[in-house]
Short mmCIF file of C-alpha atoms in Angstrom, two decimals:
data_model
loop_
_atom_site.label_atom_id
_atom_site.label_comp_id
_atom_site.label_asym_id
_atom_site.label_seq_id
_atom_site.Cartn_x
_atom_site.Cartn_y
_atom_site.Cartn_z
CA MET S 1221 9.07 3.30 7.34
CA LYS S 1222 11.06 4.46 4.23
CA THR S 1223 12.60 7.65 3.21
CA GLU S 1224 14.97 8.62 0.23
CA ILE S 1225 17.56 10.49 2.34
CA ALA S 1226 18.38 9.64 6.07
CA ILE S 1227 20.56 12.05 7.99
CA ILE S 1228 22.09 10.75 10.91
CA GLY S 1229 22.80 13.38 13.28
CA GLY S 1230 21.20 17.02 13.75
CA GLY S 1231 24.12 18.94 14.39
CA PRO S 1232 25.71 21.54 12.09
CA ALA S 1233 26.54 19.09 9.35
CA GLY S 1234 23.39 17.17 9.35
CA LEU S 1235 21.40 20.60 9.15
CA ALA S 1236 23.57 21.66 6.37
CA ALA S 1237 23.19 18.39 4.31
CA ALA S 1238 19.40 18.37 4.94
CA VAL S 1239 18.78 22.06 3.67
CA ALA S 1240 21.14 21.19 0.57
CA ALA S 1241 19.40 18.10 -0.28
CA ARG S 1242 15.85 19.75 -0.35
CA GLU S 1243 17.30 22.89 -2.36
CA ALA S 1244 18.79 20.09 -4.84
CA GLY S 1245 15.01 18.66 -5.41
CA VAL S 1246 14.77 15.81 -2.84
CA GLU S 1247 11.17 16.06 -0.80
CA ASP S 1248 11.71 13.07 1.41
CA ILE S 1249 14.42 13.55 3.93
CA LEU S 1250 14.64 12.57 7.62
CA ILE S 1251 16.89 13.87 10.28
CA ILE S 1252 17.71 11.24 13.12
CA GLU S 1253 18.78 13.12 16.01
CA ARG S 1254 19.55 11.40 19.43
CA ASP S 1255 19.31 14.45 21.59
CA ASN S 1256 16.10 16.56 22.84
CA GLU S 1257 16.97 19.42 20.21
CA LEU S 1258 18.48 20.28 16.95
CA GLY S 1259 21.88 22.02 16.83
CA GLY S 1260 24.20 19.57 18.06
CA ILE S 1261 27.44 20.58 20.14
CA LEU S 1262 27.01 24.44 19.06
CA ASN S 1263 24.00 24.74 21.42
CA GLN S 1264 26.69 24.80 24.33
CA CYS S 1265 29.24 27.03 22.37
CA ILE S 1266 28.10 30.50 23.59
CA HIS S 1267 31.30 32.06 22.55
CA ASN S 1268 31.41 34.19 19.35
CA GLY S 1269 33.65 33.66 16.38
CA PHE S 1270 31.15 31.33 14.32
CA GLY S 1271 29.71 32.14 10.67
CA LEU S 1272 32.27 34.60 9.37
CA HIS S 1273 32.75 32.41 6.29
CA THR S 1274 29.28 31.19 5.76
CA PHE S 1275 27.01 34.28 6.86
CA LYS S 1276 29.70 36.77 6.64
CA GLU S 1277 28.97 38.04 10.43
CA GLU S 1278 30.20 36.83 13.81
CA LEU S 1279 27.62 34.74 15.37
CA THR S 1280 27.65 32.66 18.80
CA GLY S 1281 27.11 28.72 18.30
CA PRO S 1282 23.36 28.81 19.13
CA GLU S 1283 22.74 31.74 16.80
CA TYR S 1284 24.77 29.93 14.17
CA ALA S 1285 22.66 26.50 14.81
CA GLY S 1286 19.51 28.73 14.90
CA ARG S 1287 20.15 29.81 11.24
CA TYR S 1288 20.09 26.19 9.94
CA ILE S 1289 17.20 25.11 12.25
CA GLU S 1290 15.17 28.20 10.93
CA LYS S 1291 15.99 26.79 7.47
CA VAL S 1292 14.96 23.26 8.44
CA GLU S 1293 11.70 24.38 9.79
CA GLU S 1294 10.96 26.75 6.67
CA LEU S 1295 11.75 23.91 4.25
CA LYS S 1296 9.37 21.46 6.40
CA ILE S 1297 12.23 18.85 6.48
CA PRO S 1298 10.93 16.47 9.13
CA TYR S 1299 13.19 15.21 11.90
CA MET S 1300 12.96 12.92 15.00
CA LEU S 1301 14.61 13.91 18.35
CA HIS S 1302 15.31 11.60 21.33
CA THR S 1303 15.96 8.81 18.68
CA ILE S 1304 18.80 6.72 18.63
CA VAL S 1305 20.16 4.67 15.74
CA VAL S 1306 21.13 1.22 16.86
CA ASP S 1307 22.43 -0.30 13.77
CA ILE S 1308 22.67 0.68 10.21
CA ALA S 1309 22.85 -2.64 7.81
CA GLU S 1310 24.72 -2.69 4.27
CA ASN S 1311 21.48 -2.44 2.54
CA LYS S 1312 20.77 1.04 4.12
CA VAL S 1313 18.07 -0.29 6.59
CA ILE S 1314 18.57 1.65 9.76
CA THR S 1315 17.43 0.29 13.18
CA VAL S 1316 16.33 3.27 15.36
CA MET S 1317 14.74 3.22 18.84
CA ASN S 1318 12.83 5.87 20.82
CA LYS S 1319 10.31 6.01 23.61
CA GLU S 1320 7.24 6.85 21.55
CA GLN S 1321 7.62 4.07 19.13
CA GLY S 1322 9.88 1.74 20.63
CA MET S 1323 12.39 -0.05 18.10
CA PHE S 1324 11.73 -0.01 14.25
CA GLN S 1325 13.27 0.04 11.08
CA ILE S 1326 13.74 2.83 8.36
CA GLU S 1327 14.52 2.04 4.79
CA ALA S 1328 16.74 4.78 3.19
CA LYS S 1329 18.08 5.07 -0.49
CA ALA S 1330 20.70 7.27 0.60
CA ILE S 1331 22.47 7.99 4.06
CA VAL S 1332 24.34 10.75 5.12
CA LEU S 1333 26.43 10.40 8.03
CA ALA S 1334 26.87 13.11 10.40
CA MET S 1335 27.30 12.02 14.16
CA GLY S 1336 30.08 14.47 14.77
CA CYS S 1337 32.80 13.23 17.44
CA ARG S 1338 33.36 12.66 21.03
CA GLU S 1339 36.17 13.61 23.51
CA ARG S 1340 38.94 11.26 24.43
CA SER S 1341 37.99 9.92 28.10
CA ARG S 1342 40.17 9.79 30.89
CA GLY S 1343 40.46 5.77 30.38
CA ALA S 1344 42.28 6.42 27.19
CA LEU S 1345 44.85 8.82 28.75
CA ASN S 1346 46.38 6.26 31.35
CA ILE S 1347 46.70 8.85 34.21
CA PRO S 1348 47.64 7.47 37.29
CA GLY S 1349 45.96 7.86 40.57
CA TYR S 1350 42.29 7.31 42.17
CA ARG S 1351 39.00 8.02 40.36
CA PRO S 1352 37.65 11.08 42.30
CA ALA S 1353 34.82 13.58 41.45
CA GLY S 1354 35.96 16.57 39.87
CA VAL S 1355 37.66 15.02 36.66
CA TYR S 1356 35.62 16.22 33.52
CA SER S 1357 36.14 16.28 29.95
CA ALA S 1358 36.17 19.83 28.80
CA GLY S 1359 32.80 19.56 26.80
CA THR S 1360 31.18 18.31 29.81
CA ALA S 1361 32.30 20.95 31.71
CA GLN S 1362 31.08 23.26 29.02
CA ARG S 1363 27.64 21.89 29.12
CA TYR S 1364 27.08 22.13 32.83
CA VAL S 1365 28.33 25.77 32.69
CA ASN S 1366 26.61 27.19 29.72
CA MET S 1367 23.50 25.22 29.52
CA GLU S 1368 22.67 23.91 33.02
CA GLY S 1369 24.11 26.86 35.21
CA ARG S 1370 26.39 24.53 37.26
CA MET S 1371 30.11 25.11 37.97
CA PRO S 1372 32.35 22.15 38.13
CA GLY S 1373 34.69 23.89 40.68
CA LYS S 1374 36.51 26.95 41.63
CA LYS S 1375 40.25 25.88 41.25
CA VAL S 1376 41.07 24.35 38.16
CA VAL S 1377 43.96 22.52 35.79
CA ILE S 1378 43.32 21.76 32.39
CA LEU S 1379 45.10 18.80 30.79
CA GLY S 1380 45.29 19.48 26.70
CA SER S 1381 45.35 22.55 24.73
CA GLY S 1382 42.57 21.74 22.15
CA ASP S 1383 40.06 24.58 21.43
CA ILE S 1384 37.31 23.37 23.80
CA GLY S 1385 40.21 23.22 26.44
CA LEU S 1386 41.17 26.93 25.68
CA ILE S 1387 37.70 28.14 25.41
CA MET S 1388 36.89 26.70 28.96
CA ALA S 1389 39.96 28.36 30.55
CA ARG S 1390 38.55 31.67 29.75
CA ARG S 1391 34.92 30.49 30.45
CA MET S 1392 35.78 29.36 34.00
CA THR S 1393 37.85 32.56 34.59
CA LEU S 1394 34.93 34.60 33.44
CA GLU S 1395 32.60 32.52 35.94
CA GLY S 1396 34.99 33.26 38.94
CA ALA S 1397 37.15 30.25 39.06
CA LYS S 1398 40.86 30.39 39.05
CA VAL S 1399 42.35 28.06 36.16
CA GLN S 1400 46.09 27.43 37.75
CA VAL S 1401 47.42 26.12 34.40
CA VAL S 1402 46.70 24.53 31.17
CA ALA S 1403 49.36 21.56 30.49
CA GLU S 1404 49.90 20.11 27.13
CA LEU S 1405 51.68 16.66 26.38
CA MET S 1406 52.96 17.81 22.83
CA PRO S 1407 55.53 20.39 22.02
CA TYR S 1408 53.05 22.28 20.43
CA SER S 1409 49.03 23.44 20.88
CA GLY S 1410 46.43 21.60 19.55
CA GLY S 1411 44.26 24.60 19.37
CA LEU S 1412 43.80 27.72 16.97
CA LYS S 1413 46.54 30.39 17.46
CA ARG S 1414 43.46 32.83 18.11
CA ASN S 1415 42.20 30.93 21.05
CA ILE S 1416 45.81 30.79 22.88
CA VAL S 1417 45.78 34.64 22.42
CA GLN S 1418 42.22 35.36 23.67
CA CYS S 1419 41.84 32.44 25.99
CA LEU S 1420 44.87 32.26 27.78
CA ASP S 1421 47.32 35.18 27.26
CA ASP S 1422 44.48 37.80 27.58
CA TYR S 1423 43.87 36.40 31.11
CA ASP S 1424 47.50 35.24 32.28
CA ILE S 1425 46.78 31.78 32.26
CA PRO S 1426 50.13 29.76 31.84
CA LEU S 1427 50.45 27.24 28.99
CA LYS S 1428 53.12 24.61 29.84
CA LEU S 1429 53.88 22.58 26.71
CA SER S 1430 55.80 19.28 26.92
CA HIS S 1431 53.83 18.52 30.38
CA THR S 1432 51.17 16.16 31.58
CA VAL S 1433 49.59 14.96 34.49
CA VAL S 1434 51.42 12.11 36.42
CA ASP S 1435 49.23 11.96 39.53
CA ILE S 1436 45.90 12.67 40.81
CA LYS S 1437 45.56 13.52 44.64
CA GLY S 1438 42.17 12.76 46.50
CA LYS S 1439 40.02 9.89 46.86
CA LYS S 1440 36.56 11.27 47.00
CA ARG S 1441 37.27 14.56 45.19
CA VAL S 1442 40.37 15.82 43.46
CA GLU S 1443 42.67 17.67 45.84
CA GLY S 1444 45.35 18.74 43.51
CA VAL S 1445 47.50 17.20 40.35
CA THR S 1446 51.12 16.70 39.98
CA LEU S 1447 52.62 17.79 36.57
CA ALA S 1448 55.71 16.60 35.03
CA GLN S 1449 57.79 17.70 31.98
CA VAL S 1450 58.31 14.93 29.19
CA ASP S 1451 61.13 14.21 27.00
CA GLU S 1452 60.59 13.73 23.11
CA ASN S 1453 59.29 9.98 23.74
CA ARG S 1454 56.55 11.57 26.06
CA ARG S 1455 57.75 10.21 29.02
CA PRO S 1456 57.81 12.02 32.49
CA ILE S 1457 61.34 13.49 33.45
CA PRO S 1458 61.95 12.38 36.97
CA GLY S 1459 62.65 15.62 39.08
CA THR S 1460 60.37 17.94 37.05
CA GLU S 1461 57.24 17.17 39.15
CA GLU S 1462 55.15 20.26 40.31
CA PHE S 1463 51.75 20.22 42.47
CA TYR S 1464 49.11 22.18 41.63
CA GLU S 1465 46.43 22.34 44.45
CA CYS S 1466 42.78 22.20 42.63
CA ASP S 1467 39.23 20.84 43.04
CA THR S 1468 38.96 20.40 39.40
CA LEU S 1469 40.73 18.52 36.59
CA LEU S 1470 39.39 19.24 32.91
CA LEU S 1471 40.75 17.06 30.01
CA SER S 1472 40.82 18.49 26.43
CA CYS S 1473 42.81 15.76 24.68
CA GLY S 1474 41.66 15.38 21.45
CA LEU S 1475 38.49 14.59 19.66
CA ILE S 1476 37.44 10.99 18.01
CA PRO S 1477 34.98 10.86 15.18
CA GLU S 1478 31.76 8.66 16.20
CA ASN S 1479 32.05 5.77 13.53
CA GLU S 1480 31.05 2.38 15.34
CA LEU S 1481 27.75 2.61 13.49
CA SER S 1482 29.92 3.22 10.06
CA SER S 1483 32.06 0.45 10.61
CA GLN S 1484 29.44 -1.86 11.53
CA MET S 1485 28.01 -1.30 8.17
CA GLY S 1486 31.37 -1.97 6.44
CA VAL S 1487 32.27 1.50 5.71
CA GLU S 1488 35.99 1.68 5.50
CA LEU S 1489 37.76 4.00 7.90
CA ASN S 1490 40.80 5.93 7.68
CA PRO S 1491 43.36 4.79 10.40
CA VAL S 1492 44.61 8.28 10.84
CA THR S 1493 41.47 10.21 11.11
CA SER S 1494 39.39 7.54 12.44
CA GLY S 1495 36.73 8.75 9.83
CA PRO S 1496 35.55 7.28 6.54
CA VAL S 1497 37.54 7.10 3.36
CA VAL S 1498 35.68 9.18 0.96
CA ASN S 1499 35.94 10.11 -2.59
CA GLU S 1500 35.39 13.61 -4.38
CA SER S 1501 31.65 13.45 -3.78
CA LEU S 1502 32.03 12.46 -0.10
CA GLU S 1503 30.81 9.19 -0.67
CA THR S 1504 32.24 6.13 1.19
CA ASN S 1505 32.99 2.66 -0.07
CA VAL S 1506 29.45 1.65 0.37
CA GLU S 1507 27.34 3.10 -2.28
CA GLY S 1508 24.89 5.82 -1.64
CA VAL S 1509 26.51 6.47 1.96
CA PHE S 1510 27.99 9.94 2.42
CA ALA S 1511 29.96 11.40 5.25
CA CYS S 1512 30.64 15.05 6.43
CA GLY S 1513 31.46 16.91 9.34
CA ASN S 1514 33.50 15.73 12.33
CA VAL S 1515 32.40 12.28 11.72
CA LEU S 1516 34.65 12.27 8.66
CA HIS S 1517 37.57 14.34 10.38
CA VAL S 1518 37.85 17.03 13.01
CA HIS S 1519 37.36 20.64 11.54
CA ASP S 1520 38.66 23.66 13.33
CA LEU S 1521 35.71 25.96 11.90
CA VAL S 1522 32.06 24.94 11.87
CA ASP S 1523 31.87 26.69 8.50
CA TYR S 1524 33.99 24.32 6.94
CA VAL S 1525 31.74 21.64 8.27
CA SER S 1526 28.46 23.33 6.70
CA GLY S 1527 30.31 23.59 3.35
CA GLU S 1528 31.37 20.09 3.31
CA ALA S 1529 27.99 19.00 4.36
CA LYS S 1530 26.28 20.88 1.72
CA MET S 1531 28.16 19.00 -0.83
CA ALA S 1532 27.16 15.92 0.88
CA GLY S 1533 23.65 16.58 0.94
CA GLU S 1534 23.57 17.83 -2.89
CA ASN S 1535 25.55 14.45 -3.86
CA ALA S 1536 23.18 12.35 -1.81
CA ALA S 1537 20.24 14.14 -3.77
CA ALA S 1538 21.93 13.44 -7.06
CA TYR S 1539 22.57 9.76 -6.19
CA VAL S 1540 18.86 9.22 -5.03
CA GLN S 1541 17.54 11.24 -8.55
CA GLY S 1542 19.84 9.23 -10.33
CA THR S 1543 22.20 11.93 -11.91
CA LEU S 1544 25.21 11.19 -9.77
CA MET S 1545 27.84 10.11 -12.25
CA GLN S 1546 29.02 6.50 -11.97
CA ALA S 1547 32.45 5.97 -10.51
CA GLY S 1548 35.25 5.77 -13.12
CA LYS S 1549 38.88 5.96 -12.62
CA GLU S 1550 39.40 7.00 -8.90
CA ILE S 1551 42.90 8.72 -8.70
CA PRO S 1552 44.47 8.30 -4.80
CA LEU S 1553 45.70 11.04 -3.10
CA LYS S 1554 48.36 10.92 -0.51
CA GLY S 1555 49.98 13.00 2.12
CA GLU S 1556 53.62 12.54 2.66
CA ASN S 1557 56.44 14.49 4.95
CA GLY S 1558 54.15 15.96 7.39
CA VAL S 1559 50.85 15.73 5.58
CA ARG S 1560 48.91 13.13 7.94
CA TYR S 1561 45.92 12.45 5.74
CA THR S 1562 43.71 13.94 2.98
CA VAL S 1563 39.98 14.34 2.81
CA PRO S 1564 39.04 13.15 0.05
CA CYS S 1565 41.11 10.19 -0.41
CA THR S 1566 40.71 9.76 -4.06
CA VAL S 1567 39.35 11.90 -6.98
CA ASP S 1568 37.56 11.12 -10.11
CA ARG S 1569 38.38 13.57 -12.79
CA ASP S 1570 35.19 13.38 -14.58
CA ARG S 1571 32.81 13.46 -11.56
CA MET S 1572 34.78 16.24 -9.65
CA ALA S 1573 33.56 19.73 -9.68
CA GLU S 1574 36.04 22.30 -11.62
CA LYS S 1575 37.60 23.49 -8.01
CA GLN S 1576 38.24 20.56 -5.73
CA VAL S 1577 39.14 21.42 -2.02
CA VAL S 1578 41.31 18.89 -0.31
CA ARG S 1579 41.44 19.38 3.55
CA PHE S 1580 44.23 18.15 5.81
CA ARG S 1581 46.18 18.51 8.90
CA VAL S 1582 49.82 18.62 9.26
CA GLY S 1583 51.66 16.48 11.84
CA ASN S 1584 54.05 19.15 13.48
CA VAL S 1585 54.95 22.73 13.41
CA TYR S 1586 56.49 23.85 10.18
CA ARG S 1587 57.90 27.24 9.81
CA ASP S 1588 58.70 28.96 6.16
CA SER S 1589 58.35 25.75 4.50
CA PHE S 1590 56.81 25.16 1.24
CA LEU S 1591 53.41 23.26 0.63
CA CYS S 1592 53.95 20.98 -2.55
CA VAL S 1593 51.41 19.15 -4.76
CA TYR S 1594 52.70 16.62 -7.21
CA TYR S 1595 50.93 14.88 -10.22
CA ASN S 1596 52.72 11.52 -10.37
CA ASP S 1597 56.33 12.54 -9.85
CA LYS S 1598 56.01 16.01 -11.28
CA CYS S 1599 55.75 19.02 -8.94
CA ILE S 1600 52.85 21.27 -10.17
CA SER S 1601 52.32 23.94 -7.22
CA ARG S 1602 54.93 24.98 -4.60
CA VAL S 1603 53.57 27.58 -1.94
CA LYS S 1604 55.63 29.29 0.64
CA LYS S 1605 53.95 29.01 4.07
CA LYS S 1606 55.14 31.20 7.20
CA VAL S 1607 53.76 28.68 9.62
CA MET S 1608 51.64 25.46 9.39
CA ALA S 1609 50.56 23.78 12.96
CA PRO S 1610 48.47 20.67 13.77
CA GLY S 1611 45.89 22.62 15.38
CA GLU S 1612 45.05 24.77 12.07
CA MET S 1613 43.32 22.77 9.20
CA GLU S 1614 45.07 23.37 5.77
CA GLN S 1615 43.93 23.14 2.37
CA VAL S 1616 44.75 23.14 -1.43
CA ILE S 1617 42.44 23.39 -4.27
CA LEU S 1618 42.73 20.98 -7.10
CA MET S 1619 41.85 22.35 -10.63
CA LYS S 1620 39.50 19.93 -12.91
CA SER S 1621 41.00 21.12 -15.98
CA LYS S 1622 44.51 20.80 -14.91
CA LEU S 1623 43.79 17.15 -13.93
CA GLU S 1624 42.33 16.46 -17.26
CA ALA S 1625 45.20 18.26 -19.06
CA PHE S 1626 47.75 15.83 -17.28
CA ASP S 1627 48.38 12.62 -19.36
CA GLY S 1628 48.85 9.42 -17.47
CA LEU S 1629 47.78 10.76 -14.18
CA GLU S 1630 48.10 7.90 -11.59
CA SER S 1631 48.56 9.57 -8.35
CA ILE S 1632 48.23 12.98 -6.48
CA THR S 1633 50.73 13.77 -3.72
CA ILE S 1634 50.60 16.55 -1.22
CA ARG S 1635 53.91 17.19 0.68
CA ILE S 1636 55.77 19.70 2.69
CA GLU S 1637 59.17 20.43 1.53
CA GLN S 1638 62.00 22.66 3.28
CA GLU S 1639 64.12 25.40 1.26
#
């Protein structure tokens, strides 16, 4: 089986990339999705707040996904459901498997990686105690409540203040559960400020920063958890333990891009994001392989995912049509002094658009600081920022005309500076 563009993942990134590639003139596109329906994680995100940037109106997750699914159907873009990608070779031969056709291969001219991300599991957190029932990732609990109509428990403690955990604190409360506390290992929240206000403050749910779970009580079912304060090295402080009686512990301790397939095919990964290293076209080091959405780096807004995926789809289309300019001199982008990474990692002045969005996250909470952009050692932009936090994605815009006008440009650095 052959296709011009294979898109791996039928969530918001894959759908937007497919629509963009079709609208750019490529007819032969295939979306490969392992679930039983398109839409990805949005299907279980029944809260509103989606689509304000893309559609200029507030939608729920399923409504937002539905807009793109309608476009895919309207444009007659084929897709395979219940189909798992087993392997991707460097020559872009994809080995897939489903129950109808068994195992078979798809030859693609270009590939868009849009596999999304997964939650960090309990095993990665090293929490002592037994392994009783009642310990769930926040996303699993969200699926149970919103899609399967099942309640994980009635008395809940949440570890981690990522956005899914914050949203589930509100959701469980609305379903009649008592959320005792949200504990966060770091001295700052990992979620959006609006979610702290709307999901915790509005329901009087306490948020304990610099706290973690040090013990889980219960053998068959969770009976309670012990929280303790941690020091600056994130080690529990003796004497600060507090016991909370509960039957459920939800974990919201970060997301990891799904890049096992990417690394198997030789895609270079960024050690900070665990996502592919990409250039201004969102192309990886493997020619004709593009990446977008949460498989590239974890986003806070799905609207940004769609915008990024649109660009990946258009560039994949240009690649198979032979109109994507050959890479010339790639100028590296660096993050320093609190800027943890940048997407993209390099830019080519000849290939980039007039406006190039560079997105990144910071490594701490910075107040009344300056976000600075340097060309080589020269500061060309210094913007005052009231607050920057790890839970909120930041961005700067590079102008092609300014880059072209700068002689001898060897590197671009984004950094945070104080007064």
